[in-house]
PDB file of C-alpha atoms in Angstrom:
ATOM      1  CA  UNK A 929      -1.989  19.335 -50.439  1.00 92.00           C
ATOM      2  CA  UNK A 930      -1.962  14.990 -50.064  1.00 96.00           C
ATOM      3  CA  UNK A 931      -5.084  13.366 -50.978  1.00 98.00           C
ATOM      4  CA  UNK A 932      -5.458  11.018 -48.435  1.00 98.00           C
ATOM      5  CA  UNK A 933      -8.579   8.077 -49.165  1.00 98.00           C
ATOM      6  CA  UNK A 934      -9.207   6.045 -45.732  1.00 98.00           C
ATOM      7  CA  UNK A 935     -10.620   3.034 -45.749  1.00 98.00           C
ATOM      8  CA  UNK A 936     -14.029   3.372 -43.194  1.00 98.00           C
ATOM      9  CA  UNK A 937     -14.533  -0.386 -42.692  1.00 97.00           C
ATOM     10  CA  UNK A 938     -11.836  -1.479 -39.966  1.00 96.00           C
ATOM     11  CA  UNK A 939     -10.561   1.946 -40.019  1.00 98.00           C
ATOM     12  CA  UNK A 940     -12.933   4.136 -38.172  1.00 98.00           C
ATOM     13  CA  UNK A 941     -15.403   2.030 -37.069  1.00 97.00           C
ATOM     14  CA  UNK A 942     -14.928  -1.635 -36.105  1.00 96.00           C
ATOM     15  CA  UNK A 943     -18.011  -2.818 -38.735  1.00 96.00           C
ATOM     16  CA  UNK A 944     -15.883  -5.932 -39.600  1.00 93.00           C
ATOM     17  CA  UNK A 945     -15.987  -7.707 -36.580  1.00 93.00           C
ATOM     18  CA  UNK A 946     -19.141  -6.735 -35.019  1.00 95.00           C
ATOM     19  CA  UNK A 947     -20.835  -8.146 -38.254  1.00 95.00           C
ATOM     20  CA  UNK A 948     -18.304 -10.900 -38.129  1.00 94.00           C
ATOM     21  CA  UNK A 949     -19.956 -12.585 -34.935  1.00 95.00           C
ATOM     22  CA  UNK A 950     -23.372 -12.327 -35.998  1.00 95.00           C
ATOM     23  CA  UNK A 951     -22.265 -14.619 -39.041  1.00 95.00           C
ATOM     24  CA  UNK A 952     -20.200 -16.712 -35.935  1.00 95.00           C
ATOM     25  CA  UNK A 953     -23.505 -16.993 -34.088  1.00 95.00           C
ATOM     26  CA  UNK A 954     -25.449 -17.308 -37.606  1.00 94.00           C
ATOM     27  CA  UNK A 955     -23.795 -20.090 -38.338  1.00 95.00           C
ATOM     28  CA  UNK A 956     -22.927 -18.398 -42.208  1.00 95.00           C
ATOM     29  CA  UNK A 957     -20.659 -20.438 -43.723  1.00 96.00           C
ATOM     30  CA  UNK A 958     -17.372 -17.131 -44.492  1.00 93.00           C
ATOM     31  CA  UNK A 959     -16.616 -18.740 -48.288  1.00 93.00           C
ATOM     32  CA  UNK A 960     -20.247 -18.523 -49.130  1.00 94.00           C
ATOM     33  CA  UNK A 961     -20.111 -15.811 -51.267  1.00 88.00           C
ATOM     34  CA  UNK A 962     -24.320 -15.613 -52.117  1.00 91.00           C
ATOM     35  CA  UNK A 963     -24.368 -15.734 -47.432  1.00 93.00           C
ATOM     36  CA  UNK A 964     -22.419 -13.384 -47.151  1.00 92.00           C
ATOM     37  CA  UNK A 965     -23.364 -10.575 -49.723  1.00 89.00           C
ATOM     38  CA  UNK A 966     -27.199 -11.584 -49.024  1.00 91.00           C
ATOM     39  CA  UNK A 967     -25.605 -11.445 -45.523  1.00 95.00           C
ATOM     40  CA  UNK A 968     -24.595  -7.795 -45.524  1.00 92.00           C
ATOM     41  CA  UNK A 969     -27.104  -6.676 -48.198  1.00 89.00           C
ATOM     42  CA  UNK A 970     -30.100  -6.894 -44.879  1.00 92.00           C
ATOM     43  CA  UNK A 971     -28.152  -5.271 -42.635  1.00 94.00           C
ATOM     44  CA  UNK A 972     -29.982  -2.660 -40.878  1.00 96.00           C
ATOM     45  CA  UNK A 973     -27.121  -0.723 -41.563  1.00 96.00           C
ATOM     46  CA  UNK A 974     -28.344   2.228 -38.936  1.00 95.00           C
ATOM     47  CA  UNK A 975     -28.460  -0.387 -35.999  1.00 95.00           C
ATOM     48  CA  UNK A 976     -25.048  -2.037 -36.783  1.00 96.00           C
ATOM     49  CA  UNK A 977     -23.130   1.506 -35.958  1.00 97.00           C
ATOM     50  CA  UNK A 978     -25.748   2.774 -33.810  1.00 95.00           C
ATOM     51  CA  UNK A 979     -23.895  -0.667 -32.070  1.00 93.00           C
ATOM     52  CA  UNK A 980     -20.185  -0.624 -33.318  1.00 96.00           C
ATOM     53  CA  UNK A 981     -17.084   0.688 -31.370  1.00 96.00           C
ATOM     54  CA  UNK A 982     -14.538   3.345 -33.319  1.00 97.00           C
ATOM     55  CA  UNK A 983     -11.500   2.173 -33.528  1.00 97.00           C
ATOM     56  CA  UNK A 984      -8.793   4.552 -31.934  1.00 96.00           C
ATOM     57  CA  UNK A 985     -10.839   8.328 -31.575  1.00 97.00           C
ATOM     58  CA  UNK A 986     -10.423   7.717 -34.948  1.00 98.00           C
ATOM     59  CA  UNK A 987     -12.976  11.288 -35.371  1.00 98.00           C
ATOM     60  CA  UNK A 988     -10.732  13.438 -33.762  1.00 97.00           C
ATOM     61  CA  UNK A 989      -8.395  12.164 -35.663  1.00 98.00           C
ATOM     62  CA  UNK A 990      -9.754  13.162 -38.622  1.00 98.00           C
ATOM     63  CA  UNK A 991     -10.234  16.008 -37.392  1.00 97.00           C
ATOM     64  CA  UNK A 992      -6.754  16.573 -37.165  1.00 97.00           C
ATOM     65  CA  UNK A 993      -6.297  15.487 -40.682  1.00 98.00           C
ATOM     66  CA  UNK A 994      -7.433  17.864 -41.086  1.00 97.00           C
ATOM     67  CA  UNK A 995      -6.667  20.728 -39.123  1.00 97.00           C
ATOM     68  CA  UNK A 996      -2.903  19.971 -40.416  1.00 98.00           C
ATOM     69  CA  UNK A 997      -3.339  21.371 -43.763  1.00 97.00           C
ATOM     70  CA  UNK A 998      -1.021  18.442 -45.532  1.00 97.00           C
ATOM     71  CA  UNK A 999      -4.229  17.094 -46.680  1.00 98.00           C
ATOM     72  CA  UNK A1000      -7.365  16.985 -48.852  1.00 97.00           C
ATOM     73  CA  UNK A1001      -9.512  14.392 -47.141  1.00 98.00           C
ATOM     74  CA  UNK A1002     -12.193  11.827 -47.851  1.00 98.00           C
ATOM     75  CA  UNK A1003     -13.409   8.479 -46.795  1.00 98.00           C
ATOM     76  CA  UNK A1004     -13.241   6.000 -49.345  1.00 97.00           C
ATOM     77  CA  UNK A1005     -15.837   3.228 -48.301  1.00 97.00           C
ATOM     78  CA  UNK A1006     -17.649  -0.186 -49.602  1.00 96.00           C
ATOM     79  CA  UNK A1007     -20.677  -0.760 -49.662  1.00 96.00           C
ATOM     80  CA  UNK A1008     -22.937  -3.192 -50.170  1.00 92.00           C
ATOM     81  CA  UNK A1009     -26.491  -1.447 -51.450  1.00 93.00           C
ATOM     82  CA  UNK A1010     -28.005   2.250 -51.138  1.00 94.00           C
ATOM     83  CA  UNK A1011     -28.998   1.154 -47.710  1.00 95.00           C
ATOM     84  CA  UNK A1012     -25.247   1.075 -46.607  1.00 96.00           C
ATOM     85  CA  UNK A1013     -23.947   4.669 -48.301  1.00 97.00           C
ATOM     86  CA  UNK A1014     -26.768   6.576 -46.191  1.00 97.00           C
ATOM     87  CA  UNK A1015     -26.502   4.780 -42.944  1.00 97.00           C
ATOM     88  CA  UNK A1016     -22.264   5.692 -43.538  1.00 98.00           C
ATOM     89  CA  UNK A1017     -23.243   9.070 -44.740  1.00 98.00           C
ATOM     90  CA  UNK A1018     -25.787  10.275 -42.286  1.00 98.00           C
ATOM     91  CA  UNK A1019     -23.467   8.958 -39.184  1.00 98.00           C
ATOM     92  CA  UNK A1020     -19.933  10.386 -40.814  1.00 98.00           C
ATOM     93  CA  UNK A1021     -21.993  13.323 -41.181  1.00 98.00           C
ATOM     94  CA  UNK A1022     -22.485  13.136 -37.017  1.00 97.00           C
ATOM     95  CA  UNK A1023     -18.843  13.672 -37.369  1.00 96.00           C
ATOM     96  CA  UNK A1024     -17.610  14.518 -39.794  1.00 95.00           C
ATOM     97  CA  UNK A1025     -18.777  18.045 -42.722  1.00 93.00           C
ATOM     98  CA  UNK A1026     -15.197  18.729 -44.066  1.00 91.00           C
ATOM     99  CA  UNK A1027     -14.770  15.014 -45.713  1.00 96.00           C
ATOM    100  CA  UNK A1028     -15.378  14.220 -48.808  1.00 97.00           C
ATOM    101  CA  UNK A1029     -18.005  10.904 -48.489  1.00 98.00           C
ATOM    102  CA  UNK A1030     -16.654   8.007 -51.425  1.00 98.00           C
ATOM    103  CA  UNK A1031     -19.262   5.274 -51.526  1.00 98.00           C
ATOM    104  CA  UNK A1032     -18.199   2.725 -53.410  1.00 98.00           C
ATOM    105  CA  UNK A1033     -20.228  -0.253 -54.670  1.00 96.00           C
ATOM    106  CA  UNK A1034     -18.033  -4.052 -53.579  1.00 91.00           C
ATOM    107  CA  UNK A1035     -18.431  -4.631 -57.184  1.00 92.00           C
ATOM    108  CA  UNK A1036     -15.856  -1.566 -58.590  1.00 96.00           C
ATOM    109  CA  UNK A1037     -12.116  -1.306 -56.902  1.00 97.00           C
ATOM    110  CA  UNK A1038     -11.772   1.763 -55.517  1.00 98.00           C
ATOM    111  CA  UNK A1039      -8.572   2.742 -57.949  1.00 98.00           C
ATOM    112  CA  UNK A1040     -12.004   3.311 -60.693  1.00 97.00           C
ATOM    113  CA  UNK A1041     -13.566   5.888 -58.149  1.00 96.00           C
ATOM    114  CA  UNK A1042     -11.015   8.630 -57.632  1.00 95.00           C
ATOM    115  CA  UNK A1043      -7.280   9.948 -59.199  1.00 94.00           C
ATOM    116  CA  UNK A1044      -5.406   6.852 -57.223  1.00 97.00           C
ATOM    117  CA  UNK A1045      -1.371   8.378 -58.624  1.00 97.00           C
ATOM    118  CA  UNK A1046       0.527   9.665 -55.946  1.00 97.00           C
ATOM    119  CA  UNK A1047      -2.697   9.601 -53.130  1.00 98.00           C
ATOM    120  CA  UNK A1048      -2.760   7.863 -50.268  1.00 98.00           C
ATOM    121  CA  UNK A1049      -5.071   5.298 -49.449  1.00 98.00           C
ATOM    122  CA  UNK A1050      -5.478   3.547 -45.484  1.00 98.00           C
ATOM    123  CA  UNK A1051      -7.239   0.651 -45.741  1.00 97.00           C
ATOM    124  CA  UNK A1052      -6.842  -2.721 -43.502  1.00 95.00           C
ATOM    125  CA  UNK A1053      -7.204  -5.186 -46.335  1.00 94.00           C
ATOM    126  CA  UNK A1054      -3.951  -5.085 -48.418  1.00 93.00           C
ATOM    127  CA  UNK A1055      -5.614  -6.561 -51.357  1.00 94.00           C
ATOM    128  CA  UNK A1056      -7.055  -3.140 -51.839  1.00 96.00           C
ATOM    129  CA  UNK A1057      -3.334  -1.162 -51.110  1.00 96.00           C
ATOM    130  CA  UNK A1058      -1.834  -4.300 -53.615  1.00 96.00           C
ATOM    131  CA  UNK A1059      -5.052  -2.631 -55.932  1.00 97.00           C
ATOM    132  CA  UNK A1060      -3.769   1.042 -55.339  1.00 98.00           C
ATOM    133  CA  UNK A1061      -0.094   0.498 -55.559  1.00 97.00           C
ATOM    134  CA  UNK A1062       0.243  -0.791 -58.879  1.00 97.00           C
ATOM    135  CA  UNK A1063      -2.461   2.632 -59.497  1.00 97.00           C
ATOM    136  CA  UNK A1064       0.544   4.430 -58.251  1.00 98.00           C
ATOM    137  CA  UNK A1065      -0.501   5.689 -55.020  1.00 98.00           C
ATOM    138  CA  UNK A1066       0.287   5.183 -51.556  1.00 98.00           C
ATOM    139  CA  UNK A1067      -1.073   2.678 -49.248  1.00 97.00           C
ATOM    140  CA  UNK A1068      -0.378   2.444 -45.397  1.00 97.00           C
ATOM    141  CA  UNK A1069      -1.825   0.415 -43.747  1.00 95.00           C
ATOM    142  CA  UNK A1070      -4.160  -0.434 -40.415  1.00 95.00           C
ATOM    143  CA  UNK A1071      -3.741  -2.452 -38.340  1.00 93.00           C
ATOM    144  CA  UNK A1072      -4.654  -2.100 -34.090  1.00 88.00           C
ATOM    145  CA  UNK A1073      -1.756  -4.234 -33.466  1.00 82.00           C
ATOM    146  CA  UNK A1074       0.763  -3.270 -35.550  1.00 72.00           C
ATOM    147  CA  UNK A1075       1.218  -6.935 -36.270  1.00 70.00           C
ATOM    148  CA  UNK A1076      -0.222  -7.045 -40.372  1.00 64.00           C
ATOM    149  CA  UNK A1077       3.073  -5.843 -42.727  1.00 59.00           C
ATOM    150  CA  UNK A1078       3.123  -7.271 -45.928  1.00 67.00           C
ATOM    151  CA  UNK A1079       5.500  -4.766 -47.669  1.00 82.00           C
ATOM    152  CA  UNK A1080       3.310  -1.702 -46.322  1.00 91.00           C
ATOM    153  CA  UNK A1081       4.499   1.360 -43.635  1.00 93.00           C
ATOM    154  CA  UNK A1082       1.444  -0.445 -41.402  1.00 93.00           C
ATOM    155  CA  UNK A1083      -0.278   2.450 -38.619  1.00 95.00           C
ATOM    156  CA  UNK A1084      -2.465   1.566 -35.089  1.00 95.00           C
ATOM    157  CA  UNK A1085      -3.781   5.170 -35.742  1.00 96.00           C
ATOM    158  CA  UNK A1086      -4.899   7.902 -38.141  1.00 98.00           C
ATOM    159  CA  UNK A1087      -3.043  10.466 -36.461  1.00 97.00           C
ATOM    160  CA  UNK A1088       0.250   9.242 -37.487  1.00 96.00           C
ATOM    161  CA  UNK A1089       0.000  10.842 -40.987  1.00 98.00           C
ATOM    162  CA  UNK A1090       0.270  14.033 -39.619  1.00 97.00           C
ATOM    163  CA  UNK A1091       3.906  12.941 -39.053  1.00 96.00           C
ATOM    164  CA  UNK A1092       4.822  10.609 -42.464  1.00 94.00           C
ATOM    165  CA  UNK A1093       3.952  13.403 -44.497  1.00 94.00           C
TER     166      UNK A1093
END
């Protein structure tokens, strides 16, 4: 079985679009790291997750991946606060008891939290994928419009992985 790590924000849940819409309404400059950090640290993540759409029936896809017995699955998610980590864990557990959940403090690379060698990371952010591949992993970019190709295989549905590996 291959180790499969799946990003949460932008792959399973559309939290990025939802929070960016909020940032735009509040007229926060996305280039202002301090203001952005403060915004994310102070969000009510339980509420955000209740308002955010699931992308392409992702939890059903995760179940199919698990049932395929091809993968050891973990959700690897950057977090800005302990409250965010708790909210995400509680939310994910409503849909899946089988997967491991690894909250990663924003300041730490996902590559530092698990064994990357030969492992798959599905992420919407190419920076994470570049770091992953530098550490011997396999990067798969997730994009709902399949247009993000920056040197990575691109998928728009997690269930596609069953036929890829």
